[in-house]
Short mmCIF file of C-alpha atoms in Angstrom, two decimals:
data_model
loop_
_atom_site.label_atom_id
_atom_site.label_comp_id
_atom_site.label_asym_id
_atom_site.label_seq_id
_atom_site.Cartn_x
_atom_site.Cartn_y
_atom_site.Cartn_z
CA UNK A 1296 75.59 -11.61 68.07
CA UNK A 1297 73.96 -11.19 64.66
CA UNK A 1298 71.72 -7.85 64.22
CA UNK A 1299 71.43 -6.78 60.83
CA UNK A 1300 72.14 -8.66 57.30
CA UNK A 1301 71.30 -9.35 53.83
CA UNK A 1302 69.94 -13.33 53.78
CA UNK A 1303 70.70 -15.73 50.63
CA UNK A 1304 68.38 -17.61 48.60
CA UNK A 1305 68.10 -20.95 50.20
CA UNK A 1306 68.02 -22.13 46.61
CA UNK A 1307 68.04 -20.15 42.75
CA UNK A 1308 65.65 -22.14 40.89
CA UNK A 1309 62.27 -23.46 41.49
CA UNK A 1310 61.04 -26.18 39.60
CA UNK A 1311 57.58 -26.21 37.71
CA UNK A 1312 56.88 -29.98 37.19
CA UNK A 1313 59.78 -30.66 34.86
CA UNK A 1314 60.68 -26.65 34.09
CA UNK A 1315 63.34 -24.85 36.16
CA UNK A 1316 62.54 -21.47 37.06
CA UNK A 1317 66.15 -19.83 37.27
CA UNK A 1318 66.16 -17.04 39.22
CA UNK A 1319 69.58 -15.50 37.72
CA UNK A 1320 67.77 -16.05 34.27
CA UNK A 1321 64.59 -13.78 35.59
CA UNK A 1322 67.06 -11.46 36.67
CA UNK A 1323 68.64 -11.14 33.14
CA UNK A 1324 65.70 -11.80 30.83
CA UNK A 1325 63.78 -8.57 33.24
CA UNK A 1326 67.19 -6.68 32.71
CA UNK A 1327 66.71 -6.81 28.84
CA UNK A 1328 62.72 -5.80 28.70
CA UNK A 1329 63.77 -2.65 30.56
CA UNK A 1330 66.48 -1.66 28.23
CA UNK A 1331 64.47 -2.10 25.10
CA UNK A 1332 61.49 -0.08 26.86
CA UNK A 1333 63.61 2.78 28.17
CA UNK A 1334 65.51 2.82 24.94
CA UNK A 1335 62.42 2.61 23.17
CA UNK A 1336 61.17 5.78 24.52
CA UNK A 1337 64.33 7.44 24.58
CA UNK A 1338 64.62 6.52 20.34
CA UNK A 1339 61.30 7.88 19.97
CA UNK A 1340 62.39 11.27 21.71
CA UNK A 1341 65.21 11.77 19.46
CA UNK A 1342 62.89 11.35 16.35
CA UNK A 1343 63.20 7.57 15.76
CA UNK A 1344 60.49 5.24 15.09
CA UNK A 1345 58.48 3.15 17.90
CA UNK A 1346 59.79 -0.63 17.65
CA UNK A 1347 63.44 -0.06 15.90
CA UNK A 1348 65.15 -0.54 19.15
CA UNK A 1349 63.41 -3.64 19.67
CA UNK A 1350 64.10 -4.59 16.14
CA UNK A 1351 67.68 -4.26 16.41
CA UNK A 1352 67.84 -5.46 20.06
CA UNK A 1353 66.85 -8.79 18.44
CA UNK A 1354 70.74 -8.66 17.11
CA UNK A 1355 72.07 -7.11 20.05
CA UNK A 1356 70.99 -9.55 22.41
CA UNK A 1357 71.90 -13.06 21.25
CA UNK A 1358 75.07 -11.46 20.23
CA UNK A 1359 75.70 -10.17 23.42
CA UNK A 1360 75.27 -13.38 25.82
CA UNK A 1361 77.45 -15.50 23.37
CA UNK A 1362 80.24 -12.97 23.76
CA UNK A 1363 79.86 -12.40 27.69
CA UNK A 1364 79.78 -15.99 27.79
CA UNK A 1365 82.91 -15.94 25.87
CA UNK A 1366 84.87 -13.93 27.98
CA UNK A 1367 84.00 -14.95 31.50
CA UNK A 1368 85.07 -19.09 29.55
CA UNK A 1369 88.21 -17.76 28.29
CA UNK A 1370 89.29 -15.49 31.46
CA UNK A 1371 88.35 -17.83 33.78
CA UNK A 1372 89.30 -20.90 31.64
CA UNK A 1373 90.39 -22.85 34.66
CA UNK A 1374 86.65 -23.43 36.06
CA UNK A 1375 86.10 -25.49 33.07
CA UNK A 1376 89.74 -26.80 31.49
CA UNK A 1377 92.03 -27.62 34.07
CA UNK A 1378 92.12 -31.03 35.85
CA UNK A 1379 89.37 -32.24 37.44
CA UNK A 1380 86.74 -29.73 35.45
CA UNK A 1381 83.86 -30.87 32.96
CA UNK A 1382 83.92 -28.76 30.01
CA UNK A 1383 80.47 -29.04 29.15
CA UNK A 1384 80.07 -27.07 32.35
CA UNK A 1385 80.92 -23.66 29.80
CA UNK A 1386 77.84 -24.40 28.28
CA UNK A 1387 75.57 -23.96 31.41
CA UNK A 1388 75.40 -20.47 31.34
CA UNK A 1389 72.51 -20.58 33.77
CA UNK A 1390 74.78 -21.12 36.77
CA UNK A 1391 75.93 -18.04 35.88
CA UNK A 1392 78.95 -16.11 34.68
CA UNK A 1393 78.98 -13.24 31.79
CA UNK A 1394 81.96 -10.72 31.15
CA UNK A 1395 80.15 -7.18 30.68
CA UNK A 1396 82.81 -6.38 28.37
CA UNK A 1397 82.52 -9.26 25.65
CA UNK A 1398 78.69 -8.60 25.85
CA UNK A 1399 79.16 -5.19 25.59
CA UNK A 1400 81.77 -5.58 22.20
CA UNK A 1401 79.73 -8.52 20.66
CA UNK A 1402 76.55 -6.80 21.33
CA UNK A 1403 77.77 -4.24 19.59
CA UNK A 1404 78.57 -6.41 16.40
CA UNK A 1405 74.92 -7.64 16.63
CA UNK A 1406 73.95 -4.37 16.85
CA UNK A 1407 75.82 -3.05 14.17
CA UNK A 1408 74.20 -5.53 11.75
CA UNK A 1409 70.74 -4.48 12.88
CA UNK A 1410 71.51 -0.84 12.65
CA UNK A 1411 72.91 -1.83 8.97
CA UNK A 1412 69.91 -3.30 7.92
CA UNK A 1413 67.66 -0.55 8.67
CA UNK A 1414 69.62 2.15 7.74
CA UNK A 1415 70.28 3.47 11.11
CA UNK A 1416 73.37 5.10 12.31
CA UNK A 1417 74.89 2.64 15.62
CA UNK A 1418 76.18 5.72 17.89
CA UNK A 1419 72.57 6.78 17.84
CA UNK A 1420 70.89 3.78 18.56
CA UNK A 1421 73.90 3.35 21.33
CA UNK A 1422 72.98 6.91 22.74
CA UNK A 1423 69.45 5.75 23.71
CA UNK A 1424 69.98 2.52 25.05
CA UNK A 1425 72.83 3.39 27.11
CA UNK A 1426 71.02 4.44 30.51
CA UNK A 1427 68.75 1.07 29.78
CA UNK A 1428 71.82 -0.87 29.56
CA UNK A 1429 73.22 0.29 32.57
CA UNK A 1430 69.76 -0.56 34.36
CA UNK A 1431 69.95 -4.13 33.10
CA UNK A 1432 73.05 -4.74 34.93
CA UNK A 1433 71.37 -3.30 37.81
CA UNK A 1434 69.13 -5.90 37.46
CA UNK A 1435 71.05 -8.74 36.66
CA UNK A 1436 73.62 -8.03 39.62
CA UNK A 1437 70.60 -9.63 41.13
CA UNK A 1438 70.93 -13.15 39.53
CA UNK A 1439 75.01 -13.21 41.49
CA UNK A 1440 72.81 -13.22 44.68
CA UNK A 1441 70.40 -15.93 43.67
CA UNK A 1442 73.58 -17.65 43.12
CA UNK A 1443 75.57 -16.71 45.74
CA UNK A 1444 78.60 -15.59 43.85
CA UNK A 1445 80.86 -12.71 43.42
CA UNK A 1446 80.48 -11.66 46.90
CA UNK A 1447 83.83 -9.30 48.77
CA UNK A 1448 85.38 -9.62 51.85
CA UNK A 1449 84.05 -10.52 54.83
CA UNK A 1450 82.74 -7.54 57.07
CA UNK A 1451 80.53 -7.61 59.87
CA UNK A 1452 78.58 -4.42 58.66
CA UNK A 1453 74.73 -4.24 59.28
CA UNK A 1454 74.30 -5.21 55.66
CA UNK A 1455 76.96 -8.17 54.99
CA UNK A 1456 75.97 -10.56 53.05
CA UNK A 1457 75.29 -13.71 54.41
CA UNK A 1458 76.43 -16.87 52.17
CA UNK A 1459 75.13 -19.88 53.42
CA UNK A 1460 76.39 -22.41 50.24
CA UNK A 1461 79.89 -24.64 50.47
CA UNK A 1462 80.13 -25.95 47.07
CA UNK A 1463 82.27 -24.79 44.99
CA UNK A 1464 84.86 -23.54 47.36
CA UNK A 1465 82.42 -21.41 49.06
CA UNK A 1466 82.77 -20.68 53.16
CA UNK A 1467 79.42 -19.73 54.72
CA UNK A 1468 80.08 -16.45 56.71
CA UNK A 1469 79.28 -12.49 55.94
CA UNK A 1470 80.46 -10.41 53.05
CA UNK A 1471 80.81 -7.64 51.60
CA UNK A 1472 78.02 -7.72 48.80
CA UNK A 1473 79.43 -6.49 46.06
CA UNK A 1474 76.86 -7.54 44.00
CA UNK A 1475 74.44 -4.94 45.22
CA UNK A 1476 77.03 -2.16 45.16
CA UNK A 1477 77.21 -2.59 41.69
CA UNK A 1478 73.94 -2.76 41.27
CA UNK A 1479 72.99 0.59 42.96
CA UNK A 1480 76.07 1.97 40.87
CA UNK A 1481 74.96 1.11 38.29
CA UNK A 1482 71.43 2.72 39.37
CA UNK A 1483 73.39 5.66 39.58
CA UNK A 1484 75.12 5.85 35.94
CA UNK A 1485 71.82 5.21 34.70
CA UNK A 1486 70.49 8.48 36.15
CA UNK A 1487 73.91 10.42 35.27
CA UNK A 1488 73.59 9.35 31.91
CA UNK A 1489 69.86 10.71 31.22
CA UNK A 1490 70.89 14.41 33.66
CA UNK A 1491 73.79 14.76 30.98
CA UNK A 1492 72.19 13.81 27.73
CA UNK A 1493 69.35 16.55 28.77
CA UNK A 1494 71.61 18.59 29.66
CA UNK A 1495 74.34 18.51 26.66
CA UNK A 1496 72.70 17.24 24.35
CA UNK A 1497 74.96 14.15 23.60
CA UNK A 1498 75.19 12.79 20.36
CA UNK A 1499 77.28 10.36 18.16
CA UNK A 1500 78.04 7.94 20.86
CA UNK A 1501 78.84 10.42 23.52
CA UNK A 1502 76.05 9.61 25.94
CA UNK A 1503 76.94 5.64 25.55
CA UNK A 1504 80.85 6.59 25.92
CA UNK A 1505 79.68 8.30 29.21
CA UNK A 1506 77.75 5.26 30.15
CA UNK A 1507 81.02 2.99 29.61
CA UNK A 1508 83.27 5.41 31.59
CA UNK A 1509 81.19 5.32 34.43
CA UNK A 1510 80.46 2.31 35.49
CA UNK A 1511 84.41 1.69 34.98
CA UNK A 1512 85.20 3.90 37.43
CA UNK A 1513 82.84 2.11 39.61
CA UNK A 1514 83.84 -1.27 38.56
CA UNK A 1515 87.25 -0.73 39.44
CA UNK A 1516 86.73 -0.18 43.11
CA UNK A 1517 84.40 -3.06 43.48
CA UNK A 1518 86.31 -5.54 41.72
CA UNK A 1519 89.07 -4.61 43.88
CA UNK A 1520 86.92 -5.64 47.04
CA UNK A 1521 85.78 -9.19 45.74
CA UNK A 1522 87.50 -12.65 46.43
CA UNK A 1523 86.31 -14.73 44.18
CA UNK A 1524 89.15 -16.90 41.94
CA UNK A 1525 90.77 -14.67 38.94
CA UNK A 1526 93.69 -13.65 37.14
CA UNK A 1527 95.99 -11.44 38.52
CA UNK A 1528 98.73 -8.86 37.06
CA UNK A 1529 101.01 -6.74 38.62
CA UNK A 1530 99.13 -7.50 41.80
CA UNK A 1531 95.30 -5.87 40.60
CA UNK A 1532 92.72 -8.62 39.40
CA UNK A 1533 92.62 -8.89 34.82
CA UNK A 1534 89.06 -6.99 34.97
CA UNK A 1535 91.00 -3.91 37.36
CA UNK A 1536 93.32 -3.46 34.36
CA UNK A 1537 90.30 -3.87 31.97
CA UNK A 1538 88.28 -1.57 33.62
CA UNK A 1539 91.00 1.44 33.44
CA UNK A 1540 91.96 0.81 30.32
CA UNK A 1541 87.87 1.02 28.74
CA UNK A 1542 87.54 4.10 30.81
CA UNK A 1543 90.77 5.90 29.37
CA UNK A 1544 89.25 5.14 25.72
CA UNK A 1545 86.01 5.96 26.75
CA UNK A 1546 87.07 9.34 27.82
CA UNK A 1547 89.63 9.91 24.58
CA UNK A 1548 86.21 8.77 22.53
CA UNK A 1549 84.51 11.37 24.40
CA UNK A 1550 87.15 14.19 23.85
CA UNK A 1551 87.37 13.82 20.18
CA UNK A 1552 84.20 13.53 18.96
CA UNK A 1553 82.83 16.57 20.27
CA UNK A 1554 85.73 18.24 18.77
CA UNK A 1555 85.10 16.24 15.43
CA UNK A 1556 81.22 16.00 15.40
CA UNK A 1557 80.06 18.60 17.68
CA UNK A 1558 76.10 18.62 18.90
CA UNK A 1559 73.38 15.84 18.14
CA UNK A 1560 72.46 14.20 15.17
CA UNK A 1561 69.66 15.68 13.07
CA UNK A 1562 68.18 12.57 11.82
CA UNK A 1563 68.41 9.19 13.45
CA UNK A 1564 66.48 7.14 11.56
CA UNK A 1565 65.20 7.98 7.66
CA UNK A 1566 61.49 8.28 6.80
CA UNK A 1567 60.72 8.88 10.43
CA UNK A 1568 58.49 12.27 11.14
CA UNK A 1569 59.74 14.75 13.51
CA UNK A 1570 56.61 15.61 14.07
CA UNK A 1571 55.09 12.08 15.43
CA UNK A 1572 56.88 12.38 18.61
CA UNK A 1573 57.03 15.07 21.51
CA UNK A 1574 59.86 15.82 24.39
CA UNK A 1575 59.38 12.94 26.38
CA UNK A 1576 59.25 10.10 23.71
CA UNK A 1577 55.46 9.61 23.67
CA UNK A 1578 53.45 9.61 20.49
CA UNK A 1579 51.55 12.52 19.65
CA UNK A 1580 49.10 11.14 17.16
CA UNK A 1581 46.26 11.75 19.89
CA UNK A 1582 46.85 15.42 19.73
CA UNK A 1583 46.94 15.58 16.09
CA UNK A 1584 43.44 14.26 15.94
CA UNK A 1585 42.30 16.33 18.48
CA UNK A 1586 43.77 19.20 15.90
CA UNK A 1587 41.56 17.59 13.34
CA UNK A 1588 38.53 17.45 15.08
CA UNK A 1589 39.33 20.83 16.22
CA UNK A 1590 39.06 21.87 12.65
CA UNK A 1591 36.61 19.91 11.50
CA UNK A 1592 34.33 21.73 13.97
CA UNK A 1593 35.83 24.95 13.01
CA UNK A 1594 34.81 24.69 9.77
CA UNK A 1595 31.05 23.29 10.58
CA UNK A 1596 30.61 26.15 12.42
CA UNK A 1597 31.87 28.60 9.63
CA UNK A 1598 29.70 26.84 7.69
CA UNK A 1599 26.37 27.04 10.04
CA UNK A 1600 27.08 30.81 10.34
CA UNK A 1601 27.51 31.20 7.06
CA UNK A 1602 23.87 29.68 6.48
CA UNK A 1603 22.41 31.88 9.30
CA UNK A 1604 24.36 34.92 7.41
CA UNK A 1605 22.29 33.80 4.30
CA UNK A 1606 19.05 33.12 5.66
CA UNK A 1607 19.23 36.50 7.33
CA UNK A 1608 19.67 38.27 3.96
CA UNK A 1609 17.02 35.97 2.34
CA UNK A 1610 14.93 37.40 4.98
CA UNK A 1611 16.13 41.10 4.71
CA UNK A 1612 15.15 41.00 0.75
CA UNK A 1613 12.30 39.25 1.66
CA UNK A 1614 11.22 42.53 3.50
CA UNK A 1615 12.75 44.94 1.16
CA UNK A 1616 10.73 43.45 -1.19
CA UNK A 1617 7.41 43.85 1.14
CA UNK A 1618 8.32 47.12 2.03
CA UNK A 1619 8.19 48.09 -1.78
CA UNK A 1620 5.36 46.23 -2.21
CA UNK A 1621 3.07 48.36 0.18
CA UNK A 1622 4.28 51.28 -1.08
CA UNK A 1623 3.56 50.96 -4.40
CA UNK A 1624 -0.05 49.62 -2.81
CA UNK A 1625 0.35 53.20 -1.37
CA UNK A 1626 0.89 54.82 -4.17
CA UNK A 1627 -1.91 53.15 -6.37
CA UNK A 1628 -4.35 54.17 -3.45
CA UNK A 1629 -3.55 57.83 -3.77
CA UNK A 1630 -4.01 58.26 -7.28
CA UNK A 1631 -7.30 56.53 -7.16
CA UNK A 1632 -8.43 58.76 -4.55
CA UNK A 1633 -6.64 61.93 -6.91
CA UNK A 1634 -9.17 60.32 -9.72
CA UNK A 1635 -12.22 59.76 -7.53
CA UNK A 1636 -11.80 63.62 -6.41
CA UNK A 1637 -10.95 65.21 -10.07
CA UNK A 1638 -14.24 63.37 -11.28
CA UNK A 1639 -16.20 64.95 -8.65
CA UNK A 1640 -15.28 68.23 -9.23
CA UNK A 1641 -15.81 67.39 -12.91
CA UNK A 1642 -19.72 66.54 -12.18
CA UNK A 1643 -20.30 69.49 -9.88
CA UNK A 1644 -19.07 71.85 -12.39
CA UNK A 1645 -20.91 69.73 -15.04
CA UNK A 1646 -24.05 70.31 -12.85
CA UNK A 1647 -23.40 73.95 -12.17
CA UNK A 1648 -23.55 74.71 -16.07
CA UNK A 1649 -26.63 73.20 -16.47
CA UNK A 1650 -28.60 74.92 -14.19
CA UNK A 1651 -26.83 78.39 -15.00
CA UNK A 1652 -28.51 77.68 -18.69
CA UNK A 1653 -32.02 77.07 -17.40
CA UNK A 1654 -31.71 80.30 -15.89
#
């Protein structure tokens, strides 16, 4: 009796009048707009400029479909070359089907030429995008399940998946889906990535080398579980053997360039101010004006108390000089009264004299 599990799309594409509405292409196209904003802010953070990684993504991208197109055609030629196959069908890249690693190593050509042409070193750009890449797959896992494709074995656990479409080989039943364990893996390298770079201060491709290295390790494990059609040697699947050897060079890239280049790079990107960005990415321009205005009214204010300070002296001399004024008035008084009184004592005596000669 069926409980628990995870439905399929009844169909992967809606149609708008004539336009198809893909949902694996949703899934992809969403995957990319969160790698270019988290790398974005994580660029800005390391002293970058707002927009590079957006700039360069513009190579990165294109790059990187044509070459994960390119290896899931060439590994998997026999969907499309052997008898009985269209090989237009290698074209339709909608229906799904992109190696991580050729988009991964062409994506890094494109890439490579962006960074070139702005004067930016790659293992720094690769640095910040790194947890953003890893959340794209997480993302685009989700496209396999509009699909129905690259499902495990089948399992009757609470969460199988439950495939419902018979072309292509296909038998409707329940399955492991390993489509969303590599999603929430990659979830999880995402976060590792980020805790790491805080915490050691990656640099010079050491934080995208971690990136690489982990989801191998997690790859390996689920690729082991699916049953989907591939190449096999020595009894493990061609992307089993792909995935250990990437996470061996990962690790030896790792190892040597922190003995090599030790710590973080100084300057990612020339002309950019180290002082136009704070910890977490953001601009800061907002609190640089506020330091303006801060000082603007700083100096106002000097400036009015500066004007009181002078008014207030103004004002002091003003009643020095009033002060000076009314004692000089002072003065003046006093010797008129001295005259009035030596004149009267001038006519008495005057007076006295006369009538002392009558007698």
């Amino acid at each position: 009796m069926e409980f628990a599990y995870i439905p399929s799309p009844s169909r992967g594409v809606l149609h708008l009048g004539p336009i198809p509405l893909r949902g694996y292409a949703f899934c992809i196209i969403i995957g990319v707009f969160v790698a270019v904003w988290l790398g974005n802010r994580r660029w800005i953070a390391r002293g970058g400029r707002p927009g590079t990684v957006a700039d360069i993504a513009v190579w990165a991208v294109p790059f990187g479909l044509v070459g994960g197109r390119l290896y899931h055609v060439i590994t998997d030629y026999q969907l499309y070359f052997s008898e009985g196959q269209d090989w237009v069908d290698a074209f339709k890249i909608w229906e799904g089907g992109l190696g991580i690693w050729g988009a991964i190593a062409f994506g890094a050509v494109g890439a490579w030429i962006g960074c070139r042409s702005r004067g930016v070193p790659l293992p720094a750009w690769a640095d910040a995008l790194a947890p953003g890449i890893a959340l794209a797959q997480a993302i685009g896992r989700w496209g396999n399940w509009f699909n129905q494709e690259l499902y495990g074995r089948e399992t009757d656990l609470p969460w199988a998946l439950h495939i419902t479409s018979s072309t292509d080989g296909r038998v409707p039943g329940y399955y492991h889906p390993t489509f969303l364990y590599e999603s929430l893996w990659c979830i999880g390298v995402a976060v590792l990535v980020i805790w790491a770079d805080r915490r050691f201060k990656l640099g010079h491709g050491r934080a995208f080398a971690l990136y690489v290295a982990a989801y191998c390790a997690g790859r390996f494990w689920i690729e082991a579980m699916r049953v989907d059609e591939a190449h096999h040697f020595l009894g493990m699947r061609l992307n089993e053997w792909t995935s250990i050897v990437v996470f061996l060079l990962a690790v030896l890239y790792i190892v040597l360039s922190a003995r090599l280049r030790p710590g973080r790079e100084e300057v990612v990107e020339p002309g950019a101010s180290d002082g136009d960005t704070d910890d977490d990415g953001a601009a800061v321009k907002l609190d640089k004006d506020s330091e303006d205005t801060d000082s603007k009214d700083k100096d106002s204010e000097g400036k009015k108390s500066e004007g009181k300070k002078s008014d207030g002296d103004s004002e002091s001399k003003k009643s020095d000089a009033e002060k000076a004024e009314a004692e000089n008035k002072d003065e003046n008084k006093d010797k008129d009264e001295n005259k009035d009184e030596k004149e009267t004592a001038e006519a008495e005596a005057k007076d006295e004299a006369g009538s002392a000669n009558k007698a």
